[in-house]
Backbone as a ProteinNet text record, in pm:
[ID]
protein_1_A
[PRIMARY]
MYIYVVSMGHYAASDGNVRSKGTVFFVLHAQGKHAHGRRVGLPYDGPAVSGHAMLARDEEQAKAVMNRFLDRAEAPA
[TERTIARY]
-1152.5	-1183.7	-1093.8	-1037.2	-953	-1028.7	-1010.4	-1066.1	-948.3	-937	-828.1	-881.4	-808.2	-838.5	-734.2	-778.5	-686.6	-709.9	-605.9	-613.5	-536	-593.1	-525.3	-518	-415.6	-401.4	-313.2	-291.6	-205.7	-118.3	-13.7	74.5	110.5	139.8	180.3	268.7	366.7	455.2	375.2	410.8	340.5	397.4	515.1	576.3	520.8	461.4	399.4	494.8	624.1	721.6	771.5	732.2	778.6	661.8	686.2	576.7	568.8	643.5	639.9	498.7	447.8	313.9	298.4	203.5	182.8	71.8	62.6	-40.9	23.3	-35.1	9.1	-108.2	-77.2	-176.6	-122.8	-197.7	-154.9	-256.1	-205.9	-288.1	-253.6	-354.8	-334.9	-314.2	-215.2	-189.4	-314.5	-338.2	-460.9	-484.3	-377.7	-390.8	-367.5	-353.1	-335.6	-199.3	-98.9	34.6	112.8	88.3	157.7	78.8	120.8	62.4	175.7	162.2	263.2	192.7	267	204.6	303.9	252.5	331.8	303.6	399.1	381.8	421.8	358.6	395.4	370.3	462	445.2	548.2	545.5	638.8	733.5	865.6	959.7	969.2	1044.6	1053.9	1131.7	1213.9	1303	1316	1216.9	1236.2	1109.1	1126.1	1011	941.9	831.1	754.5	841.7	821	894.5	794.5	841.2	757.7	843.4	780.7	856.1	765.7	827.5	755.1	729.8	626.3	593.6	554.1	579.9	553.6	504.9	407.8	362.6	377.2	436.3	452.3	457.7	455.4	453.7	588.3	697.9	829.2	921.5	1034.8	1127.3	1183.1	1214.3	1270.6	1172.1	1046.2	944.6	925.9	925	908.4	1021.8	1145.4	1259.9	1250.3	1211.6	1200.2	1092.7	978.6	869.5	908.3	971.6	1013.3	1114.4	1208.6	1307.1	1240.7	1144.2	1071.3	993.3	929.8	852	942.4	1056.9	1149.4	1208	1237.5	1290.1	1189.6	1060.7	956.4	939.1	949.7	930.3	1041.7	1162.4	1277.1	1296.7	1220	1235.5	1185.7	1258.4	1212.2	1078.7	998.6	864.5	870
-3420.4	-3284.7	-3189.7	-3093.8	-2993.6	-2862	-2797.9	-2665.2	-2571.8	-2468.6	-2373.7	-2240.1	-2182.6	-2047	-1957.4	-1862.4	-1773.9	-1630	-1553.1	-1411.1	-1335.4	-1228.5	-1143.3	-1001.7	-932.7	-794.6	-718.7	-593.3	-511.7	-423.5	-374.3	-281.6	-168.6	-55.1	61.9	150	212.1	303.5	423	470.8	586.6	718.8	713.7	832.5	851.5	963.9	989.3	983.4	1001.8	1000.9	860.5	760.2	623.4	540.3	463.6	387.9	242.6	203	65.7	28.1	-80.5	-128.6	-269.8	-343	-478	-550	-679.9	-765.2	-887.8	-935.7	-1058.9	-1156	-1285.5	-1392.1	-1498.3	-1531.9	-1630.6	-1743.2	-1865.6	-1981.6	-2019.7	-2030.5	-2062.2	-2211.7	-2248.7	-2386.8	-2444.1	-2574.2	-2637.9	-2613.3	-2609.3	-2582.6	-2435.9	-2352	-2209.3	-2170.8	-2257.1	-2230.3	-2127	-2120.4	-2025.6	-2010	-1918.7	-1901.5	-1877.9	-1937	-1915.1	-1866.1	-1800.1	-1748.4	-1681	-1588.2	-1516.1	-1367.6	-1292.1	-1148	-1109.9	-1009	-955.5	-805.5	-731	-587.2	-511.5	-380.9	-291.1	-232.2	-247.3	-181.6	-33.7	41.6	185.7	217.9	123.3	159.5	55.5	-30.1	-130.3	-200.8	-312.1	-388	-466.3	-527.8	-606	-716.5	-743.5	-846.9	-942.2	-1064.2	-1164.8	-1248.5	-1307.1	-1392.1	-1459.2	-1545.8	-1616.8	-1523	-1553.1	-1475.5	-1571.9	-1534.3	-1621.6	-1538.9	-1591.6	-1534.5	-1642.4	-1608.7	-1703.7	-1625.7	-1698.6	-1634.3	-1572.4	-1627.2	-1568.9	-1594.7	-1528.2	-1534.7	-1675.8	-1744.4	-1879.8	-1975.5	-1969.7	-2055.4	-2019.4	-1891	-1848.1	-1900.9	-1893.3	-1943.5	-2094.4	-2168.6	-2314.1	-2353.5	-2289.9	-2321.5	-2283.3	-2169	-2125.9	-2224	-2270.5	-2366.6	-2497.1	-2547.5	-2668.7	-2646.4	-2532	-2498.8	-2492.4	-2427.8	-2416.6	-2550.9	-2636.1	-2770.5	-2850.4	-2841.5	-2912.9	-2851.9	-2720.7	-2654	-2686.5	-2711	-2737.7	-2885.9	-2973.1	-3118	-3154.5	-3247.3	-3288.1	-3359.8	-3344.3	-3405	-3551.7
692.9	656.3	734.9	667.8	730.2	742.7	855.4	876.2	900.6	820.7	833.8	883.8	975.5	1020.7	955.7	876.9	806.9	849.8	836.9	868	761.1	714.5	617.8	673.6	635.4	678.4	582.2	612.2	527.9	616.4	556.9	627.7	533.3	590.4	512.3	599.5	538.1	610.1	661.1	778.6	833.3	780.7	721.5	662.7	521.8	493.4	363.7	246	269.6	161	128	204.9	184.8	132	26.3	-33.9	12.5	116	164.2	205.6	145.4	179.7	125.4	181.7	133.5	207.1	181.7	238	301.6	410.6	475.8	482.2	472.4	478.1	573	677.3	775.9	787.5	812.4	845.1	988.2	1073.6	1214.8	1234.8	1318.9	1357.2	1422.7	1407.5	1457.7	1606.7	1687.4	1830.7	1865.3	1767.2	1790.6	1844.1	1824.7	1879.8	1799.1	1670.5	1583.9	1454.6	1372.5	1240.2	1141.2	1024	920	793.9	709.7	589.2	497.2	419.7	321.3	329.6	282.3	270.7	128.7	76.4	-54	-49.8	-106.3	-99.5	-180.4	-161.8	-229	-126.1	-145	-56.3	-92.8	-15.7	-41.9	-167.5	-218.3	-328.8	-439.6	-459.7	-563.4	-604.8	-677.5	-727.2	-615.4	-647.8	-550.2	-490.4	-362.3	-290.6	-225.8	-194.5	-132.2	-38.8	61.2	151.6	253.2	332.6	437.6	555	631	750.5	861.6	986.3	1099.3	1216.9	1289.3	1416.1	1522.3	1635.4	1745.3	1876.2	1986.5	2118.2	2154.9	2100.9	2128	2008.7	2007.2	1894.2	1874.7	1983.9	1974.7	1906.3	1945.9	1884.6	1737.5	1706.3	1567.5	1480.3	1528.9	1451.9	1431.9	1535.9	1525.1	1424.1	1431.3	1338.6	1196	1177.7	1044.3	985.7	1066.3	1017	974.8	1053.1	1015	885.7	873.3	754	631	642.3	530.1	492.6	592	562.6	480.4	515.2	439.4	301	289.1	161.2	62.8	112.9	26.1	-1.9	65.8	44.9	-94.5	-160.5	-294.6	-286.7	-389.5	-392.4	-427
[MASK]
+++++++++++++++++++++++++++++++++++++++++++++++++++++++++++++++++++++++++++++

């Protein structure tokens, strides 16, 4: 049985003239070392965008985890 800890949130530009806004969804690592997820939103000048998102204790760890995640996502099934 798997137990997932998830967190959702939203972001919005603080400048009233900018429409950038969106939602983020994260799944916490079993030992709480990092969280990975997705973001989807509206940029200030175009259609909806989506992409991967990562939370970690430092930039180096975030890059390493993101690279491992992307390698698994691109592997053939």
